[in-house]
Short mmCIF file of C-alpha atoms in Angstrom, two decimals:
data_model
loop_
_atom_site.label_atom_id
_atom_site.label_comp_id
_atom_site.label_asym_id
_atom_site.label_seq_id
_atom_site.Cartn_x
_atom_site.Cartn_y
_atom_site.Cartn_z
CA MET D 21 122.35 100.04 19.53
CA SER D 22 119.01 101.76 19.03
CA ALA D 23 115.98 101.74 21.30
CA GLU D 24 114.36 99.44 18.74
CA TYR D 25 117.11 96.90 19.39
CA GLU D 26 116.55 97.03 23.16
CA GLN D 27 112.80 96.64 22.67
CA ALA D 28 113.33 93.68 20.34
CA LEU D 29 115.66 92.06 22.88
CA GLY D 30 113.11 92.65 25.63
CA ARG D 31 110.34 91.08 23.58
CA LYS D 32 112.47 88.01 22.89
CA ILE D 33 113.34 87.63 26.57
CA ALA D 34 109.67 87.93 27.57
CA LEU D 35 108.58 85.45 24.90
CA ASN D 36 111.10 82.81 25.92
CA ARG D 37 110.42 83.37 29.63
CA LYS D 38 106.73 82.65 29.02
CA ARG D 39 107.60 79.61 26.90
CA ARG D 40 109.48 78.23 29.88
CA GLY D 41 106.44 78.88 32.08
CA LEU D 42 108.21 81.37 34.32
CA SER D 43 106.61 84.39 35.94
CA GLN D 44 108.62 87.61 36.10
CA LYS D 45 109.10 86.98 39.82
CA GLU D 46 110.42 83.44 39.26
CA PHE D 47 112.64 84.60 36.41
CA ALA D 48 114.06 87.42 38.56
CA ARG D 49 114.88 84.97 41.34
CA LEU D 50 116.81 82.71 38.94
CA LEU D 51 118.74 85.72 37.65
CA GLU D 52 119.34 87.07 41.18
CA ARG D 53 117.72 90.33 40.05
CA SER D 54 114.65 92.28 41.10
CA GLU D 55 111.25 91.80 39.50
CA ALA D 56 111.32 95.50 38.54
CA TRP D 57 114.60 94.95 36.69
CA VAL D 58 113.06 92.11 34.66
CA SER D 59 110.01 94.23 33.85
CA GLN D 60 112.15 97.13 32.65
CA VAL D 61 114.34 94.88 30.49
CA GLU D 62 111.34 93.21 28.88
CA ARG D 63 109.78 96.60 28.09
CA GLY D 64 113.04 97.78 26.53
CA VAL D 65 113.51 100.67 28.95
CA ARG D 66 116.56 99.15 30.69
CA ARG D 67 119.65 98.25 28.69
CA ILE D 68 121.63 95.07 29.34
CA ASP D 69 125.14 96.46 28.99
CA ARG D 70 127.16 93.63 30.51
CA MET D 71 127.96 90.57 28.47
CA THR D 72 128.06 88.50 31.67
CA VAL D 73 124.47 89.52 32.46
CA LEU D 74 123.32 88.72 28.94
CA GLU D 75 125.02 85.32 29.22
CA LYS D 76 123.19 84.66 32.53
CA VAL D 77 119.83 85.55 30.94
CA ALA D 78 120.60 83.25 28.00
CA ASP D 79 121.63 80.41 30.35
CA VAL D 80 118.40 80.65 32.35
CA LEU D 81 116.33 80.71 29.16
CA GLY D 82 118.32 77.84 27.66
CA LEU D 83 119.31 79.84 24.58
CA PRO D 84 122.61 80.69 22.87
CA VAL D 85 123.58 84.34 23.39
CA ALA D 86 123.67 84.89 19.64
CA GLU D 87 120.08 83.72 19.27
CA LEU D 88 118.87 85.87 22.15
CA ALA D 89 120.77 89.00 21.19
CA SER D 90 118.49 90.36 18.49
CA GLU D 91 115.15 89.98 16.81
CA ALA D 92 116.40 89.97 13.24
CA PRO D 93 119.51 88.20 12.02
CA ILE D 94 120.21 84.98 13.83
CA VAL D 95 123.91 84.19 13.79
CA ALA D 96 125.17 80.65 13.86
CA SER D 97 128.47 78.86 13.77
CA ALA D 98 129.07 76.80 10.71
CA ALA D 99 129.44 73.10 11.33
CA GLU D 100 133.05 72.81 12.32
CA THR D 101 135.51 70.03 12.66
CA GLU D 102 137.21 69.64 15.99
CA PRO D 103 140.10 72.10 16.52
CA PRO D 104 143.41 70.65 15.33
CA GLY D 105 145.16 68.69 18.05
CA ALA D 106 142.25 68.40 20.50
CA GLY D 107 141.47 64.74 19.88
CA ARG D 108 145.13 63.75 19.76
CA LEU D 109 145.84 65.51 23.06
CA ARG D 110 142.96 63.67 24.71
CA GLU D 111 144.31 60.39 23.37
CA VAL D 112 147.79 61.15 24.71
CA LEU D 113 146.29 61.44 28.19
CA SER D 114 144.17 58.31 27.72
CA ALA D 115 147.00 55.93 26.82
CA ALA D 116 148.54 53.79 29.58
CA HIS D 117 152.02 55.32 29.28
CA SER D 118 152.85 55.04 32.98
CA LEU D 119 151.81 51.37 33.12
CA LYS D 120 153.93 50.56 30.08
CA ALA D 121 156.86 52.47 31.56
CA LEU D 122 156.54 50.60 34.85
CA LEU D 123 156.58 47.15 33.21
CA ALA D 124 159.34 47.76 30.66
CA GLU D 125 163.08 48.23 30.95
CA HIS D 126 164.60 51.54 29.85
CA GLU D 127 167.99 53.13 29.36
CA PRO D 128 168.91 56.04 31.65
CA PRO D 129 167.23 59.17 30.28
CA ASP D 130 168.85 62.08 28.45
CA VAL D 131 167.59 64.74 30.84
CA ALA D 132 168.93 67.64 28.77
CA ALA D 133 167.07 66.41 25.68
CA LEU D 134 163.85 66.02 27.68
CA ARG D 135 164.26 69.55 29.03
CA GLY D 136 164.62 70.94 25.52
CA ASP D 137 161.47 69.16 24.35
CA VAL D 138 159.46 70.35 27.37
CA GLU D 139 160.54 73.92 26.61
CA ARG D 140 159.43 73.41 23.01
CA ALA D 141 156.06 72.10 24.25
CA TRP D 142 155.53 75.33 26.13
CA ALA D 143 156.57 77.41 23.13
CA LEU D 144 153.98 75.61 20.99
CA THR D 145 151.32 76.06 23.69
CA HIS D 146 151.94 79.79 23.97
CA ALA D 147 151.86 80.10 20.18
CA GLY D 148 148.55 78.22 19.96
CA ASP D 149 150.13 75.61 17.69
CA TYR D 150 148.12 72.73 19.10
CA ALA D 151 148.53 70.31 16.18
CA ASP D 152 152.34 70.39 16.47
CA LEU D 153 152.05 70.24 20.26
CA ALA D 154 149.99 67.06 20.02
CA GLU D 155 152.56 65.51 17.68
CA LEU D 156 155.37 66.38 20.10
CA LEU D 157 153.55 65.07 23.18
CA GLU D 158 152.71 61.77 21.51
CA ASP D 159 156.44 61.08 21.66
CA LEU D 160 157.38 63.10 24.75
CA VAL D 161 154.83 61.81 27.28
CA PRO D 162 155.96 58.14 27.06
CA ARG D 163 159.60 59.24 27.15
CA VAL D 164 159.10 61.32 30.29
CA GLU D 165 157.04 58.59 31.99
CA ALA D 166 159.80 56.09 31.18
CA ALA D 167 162.44 58.51 32.47
CA ALA D 168 160.61 58.86 35.78
CA ARG D 169 161.08 55.10 36.31
CA SER D 170 164.64 54.78 35.05
CA ALA D 171 166.35 58.00 36.18
CA SER D 172 169.06 57.88 38.80
CA GLU D 173 168.16 59.03 42.30
CA GLU D 174 170.06 62.23 41.61
CA ASP D 175 168.16 62.97 38.39
CA ARG D 176 164.72 61.84 39.51
CA PRO D 177 163.54 65.16 41.06
CA GLU D 178 164.45 67.01 37.86
CA VAL D 179 162.61 64.44 35.74
CA PHE D 180 159.49 64.88 37.88
CA ARG D 181 159.80 68.66 37.50
CA LEU D 182 159.94 68.17 33.73
CA ALA D 183 156.91 65.85 33.91
CA ALA D 184 154.98 68.53 35.80
CA ALA D 185 155.92 71.22 33.29
CA MET D 186 154.97 68.94 30.38
CA TYR D 187 151.55 68.17 31.82
CA HIS D 188 151.05 71.87 32.60
CA ALA D 189 151.61 72.67 28.93
CA CYS D 190 149.18 69.95 27.90
CA GLY D 191 146.57 71.16 30.39
CA SER D 192 146.93 74.77 29.29
CA ALA D 193 146.40 73.83 25.65
CA LEU D 194 143.37 71.66 26.45
CA ALA D 195 141.83 74.49 28.50
CA ASN D 196 142.20 76.84 25.53
CA LEU D 197 140.65 74.19 23.28
CA GLY D 198 137.54 74.06 25.45
CA GLU D 199 138.35 70.64 26.93
CA PRO D 200 138.15 71.29 30.71
CA ASP D 201 137.73 67.64 31.75
CA ALA D 202 140.86 66.52 29.89
CA ALA D 203 142.72 69.64 31.04
CA TRP D 204 141.85 68.77 34.64
CA VAL D 205 143.39 65.32 34.20
CA ALA D 206 146.59 66.84 32.81
CA VAL D 207 146.92 69.42 35.57
CA ASP D 208 146.21 66.86 38.27
CA ARG D 209 149.09 64.77 36.91
CA ALA D 210 151.27 67.88 36.95
CA VAL D 211 150.50 68.54 40.63
CA THR D 212 151.31 64.91 41.51
CA ALA D 213 154.62 65.09 39.64
CA ALA D 214 155.50 68.39 41.34
CA GLU D 215 154.81 66.83 44.74
CA ARG D 216 157.06 63.88 43.89
CA ALA D 217 159.74 66.39 42.92
CA GLY D 218 159.34 68.05 46.32
CA ASP D 219 158.79 71.43 44.63
CA PRO D 220 156.15 73.55 46.43
CA LEU D 221 156.29 76.39 43.90
CA LEU D 222 155.65 73.97 41.06
CA MET D 223 152.71 72.60 43.04
CA ALA D 224 151.39 76.15 43.40
CA ALA D 225 151.76 76.59 39.64
CA GLY D 226 149.51 73.55 39.29
CA GLU D 227 146.82 75.27 41.36
CA PHE D 228 147.24 78.31 39.09
CA ARG D 229 146.57 76.13 36.03
CA LEU D 230 143.72 74.37 37.78
CA SER D 231 142.03 77.69 38.52
CA ILE D 232 142.20 78.55 34.81
CA VAL D 233 140.60 75.19 33.98
CA PHE D 234 137.79 75.86 36.48
CA LEU D 235 137.21 79.34 35.03
CA GLY D 236 136.87 77.86 31.56
CA ALA D 237 134.37 75.33 32.91
CA ARG D 238 132.41 78.16 34.63
CA ARG D 239 133.11 76.61 38.04
CA PHE D 240 133.90 79.95 39.57
CA SER D 241 133.77 78.98 43.25
CA GLN D 242 136.23 76.15 42.59
CA ALA D 243 138.50 78.54 40.69
CA ALA D 244 138.45 80.91 43.65
CA GLN D 245 139.14 78.04 46.06
CA ALA D 246 142.07 76.66 44.04
CA SER D 247 143.78 80.02 43.53
CA GLY D 248 142.91 81.44 46.94
CA SER D 249 144.03 78.46 49.01
CA ALA D 250 147.32 78.23 47.10
CA ALA D 251 147.96 81.97 47.42
CA ASP D 252 147.34 81.75 51.17
CA ALA D 253 149.64 78.72 51.47
CA LEU D 254 152.45 80.64 49.77
CA GLN D 255 152.15 83.68 52.04
CA PRO D 256 154.79 82.61 54.61
CA LEU D 257 157.33 81.80 51.88
CA ALA D 258 156.58 85.01 50.02
CA GLY D 259 156.95 86.90 53.29
CA THR D 260 160.59 85.82 53.50
CA GLY D 261 161.28 87.80 50.32
CA ASP D 262 161.44 84.81 47.98
CA THR D 263 160.80 86.58 44.68
CA ALA D 264 159.59 83.47 42.86
CA ALA D 265 157.06 82.83 45.64
CA VAL D 266 155.88 86.44 45.44
CA ALA D 267 155.46 86.15 41.67
CA LEU D 268 153.49 82.90 41.89
CA ARG D 269 151.34 84.32 44.67
CA GLY D 270 150.71 87.34 42.47
CA ALA D 271 149.68 85.16 39.54
CA LEU D 272 147.29 83.24 41.79
CA THR D 273 145.86 86.51 43.10
CA LEU D 274 145.09 87.58 39.53
CA GLN D 275 143.09 84.37 39.11
CA ARG D 276 141.21 85.21 42.30
CA ALA D 277 140.36 88.58 40.77
CA VAL D 278 139.00 86.97 37.61
CA ALA D 279 136.96 84.44 39.59
CA ALA D 280 135.42 87.25 41.66
CA ALA D 281 134.62 89.25 38.53
CA ARG D 282 132.88 86.27 36.93
CA VAL D 283 130.40 86.23 39.83
CA ASN D 284 129.99 90.01 39.65
CA ASP D 285 131.78 90.70 42.95
CA ALA D 286 133.42 93.98 41.94
CA ASP D 287 134.78 94.88 45.39
CA ALA D 288 136.62 91.57 45.73
CA ALA D 289 137.83 91.59 42.12
CA TYR D 290 139.32 95.07 42.27
CA GLY D 291 140.71 94.36 45.75
CA HIS D 292 142.59 91.34 44.46
CA LEU D 293 143.89 93.44 41.57
CA ARG D 294 145.27 96.00 44.03
CA ASP D 295 146.98 93.23 45.99
CA ALA D 296 148.47 91.79 42.80
CA ARG D 297 149.74 95.21 41.76
CA THR D 298 151.59 95.52 45.08
CA MET D 299 153.21 92.13 44.49
CA ALA D 300 154.14 93.15 40.94
CA GLU D 301 155.96 96.17 42.37
CA GLN D 302 157.98 93.81 44.57
CA VAL D 303 158.79 91.57 41.59
CA GLY D 304 159.94 94.42 39.35
CA GLU D 305 159.80 94.27 35.57
CA GLY D 306 158.20 90.86 35.51
CA ARG D 307 159.03 87.18 35.73
CA ASN D 308 157.90 84.00 34.04
CA ASP D 309 158.14 81.46 36.84
CA HIS D 310 156.49 78.27 35.57
CA HIS D 311 155.05 80.20 32.62
CA THR D 312 152.82 82.44 34.72
CA GLU D 313 154.21 85.66 33.15
CA PHE D 314 153.60 87.69 36.29
CA GLY D 315 154.55 91.35 36.44
CA PRO D 316 153.13 94.87 36.06
CA THR D 317 152.10 94.35 32.43
CA ASN D 318 150.18 91.17 33.18
CA VAL D 319 148.43 92.91 36.07
CA GLY D 320 147.36 95.56 33.57
CA LEU D 321 146.05 92.90 31.19
CA HIS D 322 144.03 91.36 34.01
CA GLU D 323 142.63 94.76 34.94
CA VAL D 324 141.22 94.92 31.41
CA ALA D 325 139.82 91.37 31.65
CA VAL D 326 138.26 91.94 35.08
CA ALA D 327 136.67 95.22 34.04
CA VAL D 328 135.17 93.60 30.94
CA ASP D 329 133.76 90.72 32.99
CA LEU D 330 132.18 93.26 35.33
CA GLY D 331 130.72 95.21 32.42
CA ASP D 332 132.95 98.23 33.14
CA ALA D 333 133.86 98.74 29.50
CA GLY D 334 135.08 102.30 30.02
CA VAL D 335 137.46 101.22 32.78
CA ALA D 336 138.72 98.38 30.57
CA LEU D 337 139.41 100.61 27.58
CA ARG D 338 141.14 103.28 29.65
CA ALA D 339 143.36 100.62 31.22
CA ALA D 340 144.14 99.13 27.81
CA GLU D 341 145.43 102.45 26.49
CA GLY D 342 148.53 102.27 28.66
CA ILE D 343 149.43 98.63 27.99
CA ASP D 344 152.04 97.30 25.59
CA PRO D 345 151.60 93.50 25.64
CA SER D 346 154.31 92.80 23.04
CA GLY D 347 156.76 91.52 25.67
CA LEU D 348 154.40 88.75 26.73
CA SER D 349 153.60 85.45 25.05
CA SER D 350 151.39 85.21 21.98
CA GLU D 351 148.77 83.58 24.18
CA ARG D 352 148.59 86.55 26.55
CA GLN D 353 148.66 89.06 23.68
CA THR D 354 145.79 87.25 22.00
CA ARG D 355 143.67 87.27 25.15
CA PHE D 356 144.40 90.96 25.64
CA HIS D 357 143.13 91.85 22.16
CA LEU D 358 140.04 89.68 22.71
CA ASP D 359 139.29 91.46 25.98
CA VAL D 360 139.64 94.83 24.25
CA ALA D 361 137.26 93.60 21.55
CA ARG D 362 134.78 92.51 24.22
CA ALA D 363 134.97 95.95 25.85
CA HIS D 364 134.23 97.70 22.56
CA ALA D 365 131.37 95.25 21.93
CA GLN D 366 129.85 96.15 25.29
CA ARG D 367 129.81 99.78 24.16
CA ARG D 368 128.37 98.81 20.77
CA GLN D 369 131.56 100.14 19.12
CA ILE D 370 131.48 97.54 16.39
CA PRO D 371 134.31 98.76 14.07
CA GLU D 372 136.69 99.04 17.02
CA ALA D 373 135.68 95.60 18.30
CA VAL D 374 136.25 94.09 14.86
CA SER D 375 139.67 95.74 14.69
CA ALA D 376 140.70 94.30 18.07
CA LEU D 377 139.36 90.86 17.16
CA THR D 378 141.32 91.01 13.90
CA ALA D 379 144.46 91.90 15.87
CA ALA D 380 143.92 88.86 18.10
CA ARG D 381 143.55 86.61 15.06
CA ALA D 382 146.73 88.05 13.53
CA VAL D 383 148.73 87.10 16.65
CA SER D 384 147.41 83.54 17.00
CA PRO D 385 144.83 82.41 14.43
CA GLU D 386 144.67 78.84 15.71
CA MET D 387 144.05 79.94 19.29
CA VAL D 388 141.32 82.38 18.25
CA ARG D 389 139.70 79.71 16.13
CA ALA D 390 139.74 77.30 19.10
CA LEU D 391 138.39 79.70 21.73
CA SER D 392 134.62 79.55 22.00
CA MET D 393 134.70 83.06 23.43
CA ALA D 394 136.13 84.39 20.16
CA THR D 395 133.55 82.56 18.07
CA GLN D 396 130.73 83.84 20.29
CA LEU D 397 132.09 87.38 20.11
CA THR D 398 132.15 87.20 16.32
CA SER D 399 128.55 85.96 16.36
CA ASP D 400 127.51 88.76 18.71
CA LEU D 401 129.13 91.40 16.51
CA LEU D 402 127.30 90.10 13.46
CA THR D 403 124.07 90.08 15.44
CA MET D 404 124.57 93.66 16.61
CA SER D 405 125.48 94.98 13.16
CA PRO D 406 122.56 96.26 11.04
CA GLN D 407 124.88 96.14 8.03
CA PRO D 408 128.04 94.13 8.80
CA SER D 409 131.20 95.52 7.25
CA GLN D 410 133.17 93.52 4.74
CA GLN D 411 135.95 93.19 7.32
CA LEU D 412 133.54 91.62 9.80
CA ARG D 413 132.03 89.33 7.16
CA THR D 414 135.50 88.18 6.13
CA LEU D 415 136.52 87.58 9.73
CA ALA D 416 133.30 85.69 10.41
CA ALA D 417 133.86 83.48 7.37
CA GLU D 418 137.39 82.68 8.55
CA MET D 419 136.00 81.85 11.99
CA GLY D 420 133.33 79.57 10.59
CA VAL D 421 130.49 81.89 11.63
CA HIS D 422 127.74 82.95 9.26
CA GLU D 423 124.37 84.71 9.15
CA VAL D 424 121.26 82.76 8.42
CA GLY D 425 117.73 83.96 7.79
#
């Protein structure tokens, strides 16, 4: 954007800092920046070129990023209804299914049928089809809880594995829907079920999901602790050459990289990426143990995500050039396109950002609609556009975002 834009942004930051009664020195301390940096930003002579930094400034000032990002058009989200499936998924977790299962009598379970439905739950989660997922889980959760009480001793470990996988799918969907508290409940149940199954790798997968929940809730130190402690715990097993353990440890290491990037620790983030790449070479073409989709391609996708979080848009876009995400789930493809869009937005390449955002929406419209990151990105693109294109206006309308004023 132009120098006028940077000056307008600086004026808005200074105005809102003063409204909060903060000196430049106090404001700099809250941002973990120097007083000189704040002065330069407010005078419009230093550009804020990292979305994570702009988000931190907005958080300290108590403003939405879209409101802070320019002097002229203010971009707002239209009043929206809750994303399809969110309320129903919360209610599934809130019902006393386990109590009812414990007090009632049940026929021995059809384990094969349960397995098929759990696999379908994951397919719906990856596709971002949360309404159908909620409908399925309303029936599946009580059936699985009943099966855990009525299965034979021989079948019980498998039923608990299915319970863990089911709650993982539920937790993943709730995390994407911006429901971290409910997602935490689901993942915690998954970890408990995995422990009852005596499956350490499934327990590690629970820590992988938990780290994603913490990232979505902006609890970055907890995300790093969950993924890091689990990755360290798996090291002896992975050292024996157990490929599944290596793959899960690699997936956890990617979450460590993202957590480090979110706190602007570039050395740690890129170090974890290097470690994950080494593990991906051991794994080969890629695996999908417990729906972690670990392999060389997913490492590449995370390199893009980490670089964007660090504000290294050029690194992100160069990495993206060599990636074909088509072999991964719709969920991973969607996130890849969103990260590419974020990288272009950081470079003020608005048409390219709109194109990538449109590609994400084409892969999984419901997921894009549910992700607050996608809505915020659409708002930011409108804010940064002196004359928004028809493509951007159409996309914004579909996303429930509009210009006011």
